[in-house]
Short mmCIF file of C-alpha atoms in Angstrom, two decimals:
data_model
loop_
_atom_site.label_atom_id
_atom_site.label_comp_id
_atom_site.label_asym_id
_atom_site.label_seq_id
_atom_site.Cartn_x
_atom_site.Cartn_y
_atom_site.Cartn_z
CA UNK A 13 -32.25 -8.54 34.84
CA UNK A 14 -33.20 -7.85 31.25
CA UNK A 15 -34.77 -10.51 29.08
CA UNK A 16 -33.73 -11.98 25.76
CA UNK A 17 -36.15 -9.71 23.91
CA UNK A 18 -34.18 -6.71 25.11
CA UNK A 19 -30.91 -8.27 23.93
CA UNK A 20 -32.34 -8.96 20.48
CA UNK A 21 -33.78 -5.49 20.27
CA UNK A 22 -30.50 -3.90 21.35
CA UNK A 23 -28.37 -5.90 18.93
CA UNK A 24 -30.69 -5.09 16.03
CA UNK A 25 -30.43 -1.42 16.85
CA UNK A 26 -26.63 -1.56 17.02
CA UNK A 27 -26.48 -3.43 13.70
CA UNK A 28 -28.70 -0.93 11.92
CA UNK A 29 -26.78 1.99 13.39
CA UNK A 30 -23.39 0.63 12.37
CA UNK A 31 -24.64 -0.37 8.93
CA UNK A 32 -25.97 3.13 8.33
CA UNK A 33 -22.67 4.71 9.35
CA UNK A 34 -20.63 2.40 7.13
CA UNK A 35 -22.95 2.70 4.14
CA UNK A 36 -23.11 6.46 4.56
CA UNK A 37 -19.36 6.82 4.63
CA UNK A 38 -18.90 4.55 1.63
CA UNK A 39 -21.41 6.29 -0.60
CA UNK A 40 -20.49 9.82 0.48
CA UNK A 41 -16.84 9.22 -0.34
CA UNK A 42 -17.35 7.23 -3.51
CA UNK A 43 -16.75 9.98 -6.05
CA UNK A 44 -13.69 11.25 -4.22
CA UNK A 45 -12.30 7.70 -4.10
CA UNK A 46 -12.81 7.17 -7.80
CA UNK A 47 -11.10 10.48 -8.48
CA UNK A 48 -8.14 9.52 -6.29
CA UNK A 49 -7.87 6.18 -8.05
CA UNK A 50 -7.94 7.80 -11.49
CA UNK A 51 -5.29 10.33 -10.53
CA UNK A 52 -3.14 7.51 -9.20
CA UNK A 53 -3.39 5.67 -12.53
CA UNK A 54 -2.57 8.85 -14.45
CA UNK A 55 0.37 9.53 -12.19
CA UNK A 56 1.85 6.10 -12.77
CA UNK A 57 1.41 6.36 -16.52
CA UNK A 58 3.11 9.77 -16.49
CA UNK A 59 5.86 8.39 -14.29
CA UNK A 60 6.47 5.49 -16.67
CA UNK A 61 6.50 7.84 -19.64
CA UNK A 62 9.09 10.02 -17.95
CA UNK A 63 6.82 13.07 -17.88
CA UNK A 64 7.13 13.46 -14.15
CA UNK A 65 9.96 12.63 -11.81
CA UNK A 66 9.76 9.92 -9.20
CA UNK A 67 8.84 11.36 -5.81
CA UNK A 68 7.95 14.78 -7.21
CA UNK A 69 5.05 16.40 -5.37
CA UNK A 70 2.45 17.41 -7.89
CA UNK A 71 -1.16 18.42 -7.49
CA UNK A 72 -4.01 16.24 -8.84
CA UNK A 73 -5.06 19.06 -11.18
CA UNK A 74 -1.58 19.20 -12.70
CA UNK A 75 -1.52 15.43 -13.08
CA UNK A 76 -4.82 15.53 -14.93
CA UNK A 77 -3.63 18.36 -17.18
CA UNK A 78 -0.32 16.69 -18.02
CA UNK A 79 -2.08 13.44 -18.74
CA UNK A 80 -4.67 14.96 -21.02
CA UNK A 81 -2.04 16.93 -22.91
CA UNK A 82 0.58 14.26 -23.32
CA UNK A 83 -0.98 10.82 -23.16
CA UNK A 84 -3.30 9.07 -25.54
CA UNK A 85 -4.58 5.54 -25.29
CA UNK A 86 -5.41 3.07 -28.02
CA UNK A 87 -6.51 -0.53 -28.11
CA UNK A 88 -4.62 -3.09 -30.13
CA UNK A 89 -5.35 -6.76 -30.78
CA UNK A 90 -2.96 -9.67 -31.07
CA UNK A 91 -2.86 -9.31 -34.86
CA UNK A 92 -1.33 -5.90 -34.34
CA UNK A 93 -4.34 -3.93 -35.54
CA UNK A 94 -5.53 -0.81 -33.81
CA UNK A 95 -9.13 -1.53 -32.85
CA UNK A 96 -9.95 1.67 -31.02
CA UNK A 97 -8.53 5.15 -30.73
CA UNK A 98 -9.47 5.30 -27.08
CA UNK A 99 -8.93 3.21 -24.02
CA UNK A 100 -9.79 3.17 -20.41
CA UNK A 101 -8.57 -0.35 -19.80
CA UNK A 102 -6.30 -0.79 -16.82
CA UNK A 103 -3.87 -3.69 -16.43
CA UNK A 104 -6.28 -5.13 -13.87
CA UNK A 105 -9.04 -5.20 -16.47
CA UNK A 106 -6.73 -6.94 -18.92
CA UNK A 107 -5.82 -9.53 -16.33
CA UNK A 108 -9.49 -10.15 -15.68
CA UNK A 109 -10.09 -10.64 -19.39
CA UNK A 110 -7.20 -13.12 -19.58
CA UNK A 111 -8.36 -15.04 -16.52
CA UNK A 112 -11.78 -15.99 -17.89
CA UNK A 113 -11.72 -19.70 -18.66
CA UNK A 114 -12.59 -21.02 -22.07
CA UNK A 115 -16.23 -22.05 -22.29
CA UNK A 116 -17.44 -19.80 -19.47
CA UNK A 117 -19.51 -16.66 -20.05
CA UNK A 118 -17.46 -13.60 -20.83
CA UNK A 119 -14.70 -15.57 -22.53
CA UNK A 120 -13.22 -13.78 -25.50
CA UNK A 121 -11.28 -15.64 -28.17
CA UNK A 122 -7.56 -14.90 -28.00
CA UNK A 123 -7.60 -13.45 -31.50
CA UNK A 124 -10.34 -11.01 -30.58
CA UNK A 125 -8.92 -9.74 -27.30
CA UNK A 126 -7.95 -6.13 -27.04
CA UNK A 127 -5.05 -4.72 -25.11
CA UNK A 128 -4.50 -1.11 -24.05
CA UNK A 129 -1.45 0.82 -25.15
CA UNK A 130 -0.59 4.38 -24.24
CA UNK A 131 1.44 6.79 -26.30
CA UNK A 132 3.31 9.86 -25.16
CA UNK A 133 3.26 12.71 -27.65
CA UNK A 134 5.65 15.60 -27.77
CA UNK A 135 5.21 18.35 -30.38
CA UNK A 136 2.88 16.21 -32.45
CA UNK A 137 5.23 13.27 -32.65
CA UNK A 138 5.17 10.04 -30.71
CA UNK A 139 7.83 10.24 -28.07
CA UNK A 140 7.26 6.97 -26.23
CA UNK A 141 4.97 3.97 -25.85
CA UNK A 142 3.66 2.78 -22.52
CA UNK A 143 2.68 -0.84 -22.23
CA UNK A 144 0.55 -1.79 -19.24
CA UNK A 145 2.02 -5.01 -17.89
CA UNK A 146 1.02 -7.56 -15.32
CA UNK A 147 2.61 -10.74 -14.10
CA UNK A 148 2.96 -13.06 -11.17
CA UNK A 149 5.35 -12.49 -8.31
CA UNK A 150 5.84 -14.81 -5.39
CA UNK A 151 2.64 -13.97 -3.53
CA UNK A 152 0.80 -11.53 -5.66
CA UNK A 153 -0.05 -10.18 -9.06
CA UNK A 154 2.34 -7.46 -10.18
CA UNK A 155 0.94 -4.50 -12.07
CA UNK A 156 3.05 -1.92 -13.78
CA UNK A 157 3.84 0.12 -16.84
CA UNK A 158 6.71 -0.56 -19.18
CA UNK A 159 7.59 2.39 -21.35
CA UNK A 160 9.48 2.12 -24.62
CA UNK A 161 11.29 4.80 -26.59
CA UNK A 162 9.82 5.92 -29.92
CA UNK A 163 11.72 3.11 -31.71
CA UNK A 164 9.51 0.61 -29.87
CA UNK A 165 12.55 -1.43 -28.90
CA UNK A 166 14.46 0.38 -26.17
CA UNK A 167 13.07 0.38 -22.66
CA UNK A 168 12.69 3.83 -21.19
CA UNK A 169 11.33 2.93 -17.80
CA UNK A 170 9.58 0.26 -15.76
CA UNK A 171 7.21 1.24 -12.96
CA UNK A 172 5.28 -1.05 -10.64
CA UNK A 173 2.29 0.51 -9.00
CA UNK A 174 0.63 -2.42 -7.31
CA UNK A 175 2.04 -5.59 -5.82
CA UNK A 176 1.95 -7.51 -2.59
CA UNK A 177 5.48 -8.85 -2.33
CA UNK A 178 7.56 -9.18 0.85
CA UNK A 179 8.84 -5.83 2.09
CA UNK A 180 12.63 -5.74 1.95
CA UNK A 181 12.78 -8.66 -0.50
CA UNK A 182 10.33 -8.93 -3.40
CA UNK A 183 9.01 -5.45 -2.75
CA UNK A 184 12.41 -4.13 -3.84
CA UNK A 185 11.01 -4.26 -7.40
CA UNK A 186 9.26 -0.99 -6.56
CA UNK A 187 12.56 0.65 -5.56
CA UNK A 188 14.51 3.01 -7.83
CA UNK A 189 17.70 0.92 -7.75
CA UNK A 190 15.88 -2.04 -9.29
CA UNK A 191 13.77 -0.11 -11.77
CA UNK A 192 16.64 2.10 -12.92
CA UNK A 193 18.43 -0.98 -14.23
CA UNK A 194 15.84 -1.32 -16.98
CA UNK A 195 16.57 2.07 -18.50
CA UNK A 196 18.07 1.72 -22.01
CA UNK A 197 17.74 -2.06 -21.90
CA UNK A 198 15.76 -3.91 -24.56
CA UNK A 199 13.42 -6.86 -24.72
CA UNK A 200 14.81 -7.88 -28.11
CA UNK A 201 18.09 -9.58 -28.98
CA UNK A 202 20.02 -8.91 -32.19
CA UNK A 203 17.80 -11.31 -34.14
CA UNK A 204 14.70 -9.43 -32.96
CA UNK A 205 13.55 -12.32 -30.79
CA UNK A 206 11.83 -11.45 -27.58
CA UNK A 207 13.97 -12.35 -24.60
CA UNK A 208 14.67 -10.92 -21.20
CA UNK A 209 16.50 -12.14 -18.13
CA UNK A 210 16.40 -11.05 -14.54
CA UNK A 211 19.65 -12.67 -13.54
CA UNK A 212 21.67 -13.06 -10.37
CA UNK A 213 22.09 -10.08 -8.09
CA UNK A 214 25.10 -8.11 -9.15
CA UNK A 215 26.80 -4.99 -7.87
CA UNK A 216 27.94 -4.01 -11.35
CA UNK A 217 25.46 -3.40 -14.17
CA UNK A 218 24.96 -6.19 -16.68
CA UNK A 219 26.54 -5.29 -20.03
CA UNK A 220 24.01 -7.46 -21.90
CA UNK A 221 21.14 -5.35 -23.26
CA UNK A 222 18.49 -7.89 -22.31
CA UNK A 223 19.60 -8.70 -18.78
CA UNK A 224 19.34 -6.98 -15.41
CA UNK A 225 20.40 -8.00 -11.92
CA UNK A 226 17.88 -9.64 -9.61
CA UNK A 227 17.19 -9.22 -5.92
CA UNK A 228 18.91 -11.44 -3.38
CA UNK A 229 16.27 -13.37 -1.49
CA UNK A 230 13.64 -12.75 -4.15
CA UNK A 231 14.53 -15.07 -7.01
CA UNK A 232 10.92 -16.02 -7.70
CA UNK A 233 9.77 -12.41 -7.88
CA UNK A 234 12.64 -11.72 -10.29
CA UNK A 235 11.61 -14.63 -12.49
CA UNK A 236 8.06 -13.29 -12.41
CA UNK A 237 9.24 -9.93 -13.69
CA UNK A 238 11.21 -11.66 -16.42
CA UNK A 239 8.25 -13.78 -17.53
CA UNK A 240 5.98 -10.74 -17.34
CA UNK A 241 8.11 -8.75 -19.77
CA UNK A 242 8.46 -11.64 -22.22
CA UNK A 243 4.76 -12.63 -22.12
CA UNK A 244 3.43 -9.14 -22.38
CA UNK A 245 5.75 -8.09 -25.17
CA UNK A 246 4.76 -11.17 -27.13
CA UNK A 247 1.18 -9.90 -27.05
CA UNK A 248 2.18 -6.46 -28.28
CA UNK A 249 4.86 -7.60 -30.71
CA UNK A 250 2.57 -7.75 -33.77
CA UNK A 251 1.57 -4.14 -33.26
CA UNK A 252 5.12 -2.91 -32.91
CA UNK A 253 6.24 -5.01 -35.84
CA UNK A 254 3.50 -3.64 -38.09
CA UNK A 255 3.32 -0.03 -37.05
CA UNK A 256 6.53 0.99 -35.35
CA UNK A 257 9.61 -0.98 -36.31
CA UNK A 258 8.89 -0.92 -40.03
CA UNK A 259 8.68 2.86 -39.96
CA UNK A 260 11.83 3.33 -37.92
CA UNK B 107 -10.26 -0.21 39.71
CA UNK B 108 -9.17 2.51 42.11
CA UNK B 109 -10.51 5.93 41.29
CA UNK B 110 -7.87 7.92 39.48
CA UNK B 111 -7.79 11.58 38.61
CA UNK B 112 -8.52 12.52 35.02
CA UNK B 113 -4.98 13.75 34.55
CA UNK B 114 -3.39 10.46 35.49
CA UNK B 115 -5.89 8.64 33.28
CA UNK B 116 -4.42 10.63 30.43
CA UNK B 117 -0.74 10.56 31.39
CA UNK B 118 -0.25 7.10 32.88
CA UNK B 119 -0.44 5.24 29.57
CA UNK B 120 2.08 7.60 28.04
CA UNK B 121 4.86 6.00 30.03
CA UNK B 122 4.14 4.09 33.24
CA UNK B 123 1.48 1.80 31.81
CA UNK B 124 2.27 2.28 28.15
CA UNK B 125 0.11 -0.07 26.08
CA UNK B 126 2.99 -1.31 23.96
CA UNK B 127 5.98 -1.20 26.29
CA UNK B 128 4.25 -2.07 29.55
CA UNK B 129 1.10 -3.97 28.62
CA UNK B 130 2.73 -5.44 25.50
CA UNK B 131 -0.38 -4.93 23.36
CA UNK B 132 -0.64 -3.92 19.73
CA UNK B 133 2.69 -5.55 18.88
CA UNK B 134 1.54 -6.81 15.49
CA UNK B 135 0.96 -3.42 13.98
CA UNK B 136 3.97 -1.91 15.75
CA UNK B 137 6.08 -4.38 13.82
CA UNK B 138 4.27 -4.21 10.52
CA UNK B 139 3.91 -0.53 9.72
CA UNK B 140 7.06 0.91 11.24
CA UNK B 141 9.50 0.47 8.37
CA UNK B 142 8.96 4.13 7.56
CA UNK B 143 7.70 7.13 9.46
CA UNK B 144 4.88 8.23 7.15
CA UNK B 145 2.79 5.03 7.36
CA UNK B 146 3.45 4.92 11.10
CA UNK B 147 2.05 8.41 11.55
CA UNK B 148 -1.04 7.55 9.53
CA UNK B 149 -1.52 4.34 11.49
CA UNK B 150 -1.08 6.24 14.75
CA UNK B 151 -3.70 8.76 13.70
CA UNK B 152 -6.06 5.96 12.71
CA UNK B 153 -5.69 4.15 16.02
CA UNK B 154 -6.09 7.41 17.96
CA UNK B 155 -9.32 8.14 16.12
CA UNK B 156 -10.70 4.65 16.64
CA UNK B 157 -9.70 4.25 20.30
CA UNK B 158 -10.99 7.68 21.36
CA UNK B 159 -14.28 7.45 19.52
CA UNK B 160 -15.01 3.84 20.38
CA UNK B 161 -14.22 4.53 24.03
CA UNK B 162 -16.67 7.43 24.09
CA UNK B 163 -19.36 5.53 22.17
CA UNK B 164 -19.16 2.42 24.32
CA UNK B 165 -19.01 4.52 27.47
CA UNK B 166 -22.24 6.28 26.43
CA UNK B 167 -23.88 2.93 25.79
CA UNK B 168 -22.38 1.14 28.79
CA UNK B 169 -25.51 1.12 30.93
CA UNK B 170 -27.64 -0.30 28.13
CA UNK B 171 -25.36 -2.98 26.70
CA UNK B 172 -26.56 -6.46 27.74
CA UNK B 173 -23.62 -8.13 29.43
CA UNK B 174 -23.97 -11.35 27.39
CA UNK B 175 -23.34 -9.65 24.07
CA UNK B 176 -21.03 -6.83 25.11
CA UNK B 177 -18.03 -8.07 23.13
CA UNK B 178 -20.09 -8.27 19.96
CA UNK B 179 -21.44 -4.77 20.49
CA UNK B 180 -17.92 -3.47 21.06
CA UNK B 181 -16.68 -5.19 17.94
CA UNK B 182 -19.46 -3.77 15.76
CA UNK B 183 -18.77 -0.24 16.93
CA UNK B 184 -15.03 -0.65 16.40
CA UNK B 185 -15.52 -2.21 12.97
CA UNK B 186 -17.79 0.60 11.83
CA UNK B 187 -15.19 3.18 12.88
CA UNK B 188 -12.34 1.30 11.26
CA UNK B 189 -14.19 0.96 7.96
CA UNK B 190 -14.81 4.69 8.07
CA UNK B 191 -11.07 5.32 8.47
CA UNK B 192 -10.29 2.98 5.60
CA UNK B 193 -12.81 4.73 3.34
CA UNK B 194 -11.41 8.15 4.27
CA UNK B 195 -7.85 7.04 3.56
CA UNK B 196 -8.89 5.63 0.21
CA UNK B 197 -10.50 8.93 -0.72
CA UNK B 198 -7.87 11.36 0.48
CA UNK B 199 -4.58 9.48 0.89
CA UNK B 200 -4.92 6.93 -1.88
CA UNK B 201 -1.23 6.14 -2.29
CA UNK B 202 -0.71 5.42 1.38
CA UNK B 203 -3.93 3.49 1.60
CA UNK B 204 -2.67 1.01 -0.98
CA UNK B 205 0.09 -0.02 1.42
CA UNK B 206 -1.80 0.45 4.65
CA UNK B 207 -5.30 -0.78 4.04
CA UNK B 208 -4.49 -4.33 5.24
CA UNK B 209 -3.19 -3.01 8.53
CA UNK B 210 -5.97 -0.47 8.91
CA UNK B 211 -8.45 -3.33 8.69
CA UNK B 212 -6.51 -5.05 11.43
CA UNK B 213 -7.04 -2.14 13.83
CA UNK B 214 -10.27 -3.98 14.62
CA UNK B 215 -8.27 -6.76 16.20
CA UNK B 216 -5.71 -4.48 17.82
CA UNK B 217 -5.75 -5.53 21.47
CA UNK B 218 -5.41 -1.93 22.63
CA UNK B 219 -8.84 -1.04 21.25
CA UNK B 220 -10.74 -3.94 22.80
CA UNK B 221 -8.58 -3.79 25.90
CA UNK B 222 -9.48 -0.19 26.64
CA UNK B 223 -13.16 -0.82 25.98
CA UNK B 224 -13.30 -3.76 28.37
CA UNK B 225 -11.02 -2.34 31.01
CA UNK B 226 -12.12 1.26 31.05
CA UNK B 227 -14.98 2.42 28.87
CA UNK B 228 -17.43 -0.21 30.11
CA UNK B 229 -17.21 1.15 33.65
CA UNK B 230 -16.46 4.85 33.28
CA UNK B 231 -18.26 7.97 32.04
CA UNK B 232 -17.54 9.36 28.55
CA UNK B 233 -15.08 12.14 29.40
CA UNK B 234 -12.59 10.02 31.38
CA UNK B 235 -13.02 7.31 28.73
CA UNK B 236 -12.06 9.78 26.05
CA UNK B 237 -8.97 10.79 28.03
CA UNK B 238 -8.08 7.17 28.62
CA UNK B 239 -8.39 6.47 24.91
CA UNK B 240 -6.33 9.50 24.03
CA UNK B 241 -3.62 8.63 26.54
CA UNK B 242 -3.35 5.05 25.38
CA UNK B 243 -3.32 5.83 21.71
CA UNK B 244 -0.74 8.55 22.21
CA UNK B 245 1.36 6.07 24.17
CA UNK B 246 1.02 3.65 21.26
CA UNK B 247 1.76 6.39 18.72
CA UNK B 248 4.88 7.44 20.63
CA UNK B 249 6.30 3.94 20.43
CA UNK B 250 5.40 3.70 16.75
CA UNK B 251 7.15 6.96 15.97
CA UNK B 252 10.30 6.00 17.90
CA UNK B 253 10.53 2.56 16.31
CA UNK B 254 9.82 3.94 12.83
CA UNK B 255 12.37 6.73 13.19
CA UNK B 256 15.12 4.33 14.22
CA UNK B 257 14.20 1.86 11.48
CA UNK B 258 14.00 4.44 8.72
CA UNK B 259 17.29 6.09 9.67
CA UNK B 260 19.19 2.82 10.03
CA UNK B 261 17.45 0.94 7.25
CA UNK B 262 17.03 3.63 4.60
CA UNK B 263 19.41 6.35 5.77
CA UNK B 264 16.47 8.73 5.55
CA UNK B 265 13.76 10.32 7.62
CA UNK B 266 10.33 11.09 6.12
CA UNK B 267 11.97 10.27 2.81
CA UNK B 268 14.74 12.87 3.16
CA UNK B 269 18.28 11.54 3.18
CA UNK B 270 19.94 12.16 6.52
CA UNK B 271 22.98 9.95 6.21
CA UNK B 272 25.43 12.02 4.18
CA UNK B 273 26.62 10.69 0.83
CA UNK B 274 30.21 10.83 2.14
CA UNK B 275 29.37 7.98 4.52
CA UNK B 276 28.22 5.80 1.64
CA UNK B 277 31.30 6.71 -0.34
CA UNK B 278 33.37 5.61 2.63
CA UNK B 279 31.72 2.19 2.49
CA UNK B 280 28.76 2.66 4.85
CA UNK B 281 25.77 0.52 3.99
CA UNK B 282 22.16 0.73 5.09
CA UNK B 283 21.30 -1.78 7.78
CA UNK B 284 18.89 -3.97 5.84
CA UNK B 285 17.81 -6.05 8.85
CA UNK B 286 16.08 -2.98 10.24
CA UNK B 287 13.55 -3.10 7.41
CA UNK B 288 12.56 -6.68 8.23
CA UNK B 289 10.33 -7.69 11.15
CA UNK B 290 13.25 -8.89 13.31
CA UNK B 291 14.65 -5.35 13.26
CA UNK B 292 11.43 -4.05 14.74
CA UNK B 293 11.45 -6.81 17.35
CA UNK B 294 14.93 -5.86 18.49
CA UNK B 295 14.09 -2.17 18.81
CA UNK B 296 10.83 -2.95 20.57
CA UNK B 297 12.65 -5.27 22.95
CA UNK B 298 15.16 -2.58 23.76
CA UNK B 299 12.33 -0.12 24.37
CA UNK B 300 10.55 -2.50 26.75
CA UNK B 301 13.81 -3.00 28.61
CA UNK B 302 14.42 0.73 28.81
CA UNK B 303 10.90 1.45 30.01
CA UNK B 304 11.04 -1.18 32.72
CA UNK B 305 14.47 -0.14 33.87
CA UNK B 306 13.43 3.50 34.27
CA UNK B 307 9.81 3.17 35.41
CA UNK B 308 9.65 1.84 38.95
CA UNK B 309 6.21 0.36 38.47
CA UNK B 310 7.11 -3.19 37.63
CA UNK B 311 7.76 -5.60 40.44
CA UNK B 312 8.72 -8.96 39.09
#
């Protein structure tokens, strides 16, 4: 029969051993993980911008090359001014910035907040805008990219790259049939007011330019998508009004 | 436990004492990841890795583990292995890991892992333990692949993402069987499998 000292000694040894293995794996793989994460972001931006096809197999090197050639990021504020010619802000970072409560450290005044915006260039001209968007679904935060044609009004594409909705119901927002509905729609009505509706599920496309069909069994997720588009576009509206619409 | 040959240690769990169909273990993940074949294959590989390695590790340590704390020791070893899998997935299969990482974490609590450690590795040398782990995880993987194949074909009309149901069927009014993508679909298929296994295998007397 072994004593308690042995048990303590044994457990300590096991703990140290396991901790070393876990820590070793985590730090050895860190750079590869960051690379994979970056490529994933690039891929989703390219996908939203229509530079690559959905489901196309494409090597990380190609993704990086396409991104560096075609995509540029800027930062804009809620007054519509461009505050930086570069960005590495992800939608998650923007959400974090918006979640800081007033009066706590790290809080930034609404007027001073910066939001990332990506542009797709083709032959020296702006071909599309990509707005990183986030919103609330039923269970989870939804993160995606909404791309707009060069007029800044017509939707080119909507891609979700991270969500935690119910598979088969809310998760349908990541499916082509749902996302394809947004193509050529707009977030503006004739009076240039921001509006968008994710309506009732429908087997025929909605004729209205600011409405798409929802998902049966996932009304709340649909409403979340609707609110996401309206809220986010309200933040970016000043920029588009100042720099894009007036020139069109 | 009666002494068994190494071969039967490996082959028994494939069918006669299959961990999912016969022992009814690991049901949670069999339901959760089997909507499509790709995540099922990754999950199967993950479980195979964890079960084999943890069986060998615990078997090597079995004479030194104090009996009072054996479950905790088993859990720490399993957790370390599972975290390693999760880290590897995040580095090399990032897209899949976004969907799977919740379930990968849950391998720790997969009854098959702990079950094999307690039932086999604690009282057997490393080599048979490895075979036992391999046999059980392959038995588990087999079920996962069958369930996932049926669900993906019926639910999505595809296999590994390739359409297998011809467009003509859809034009004729065929629709994908949406229930298959939801947990009840997996339950039904799993139930049918258990029935099939028990009807064919003569091992069960009840």
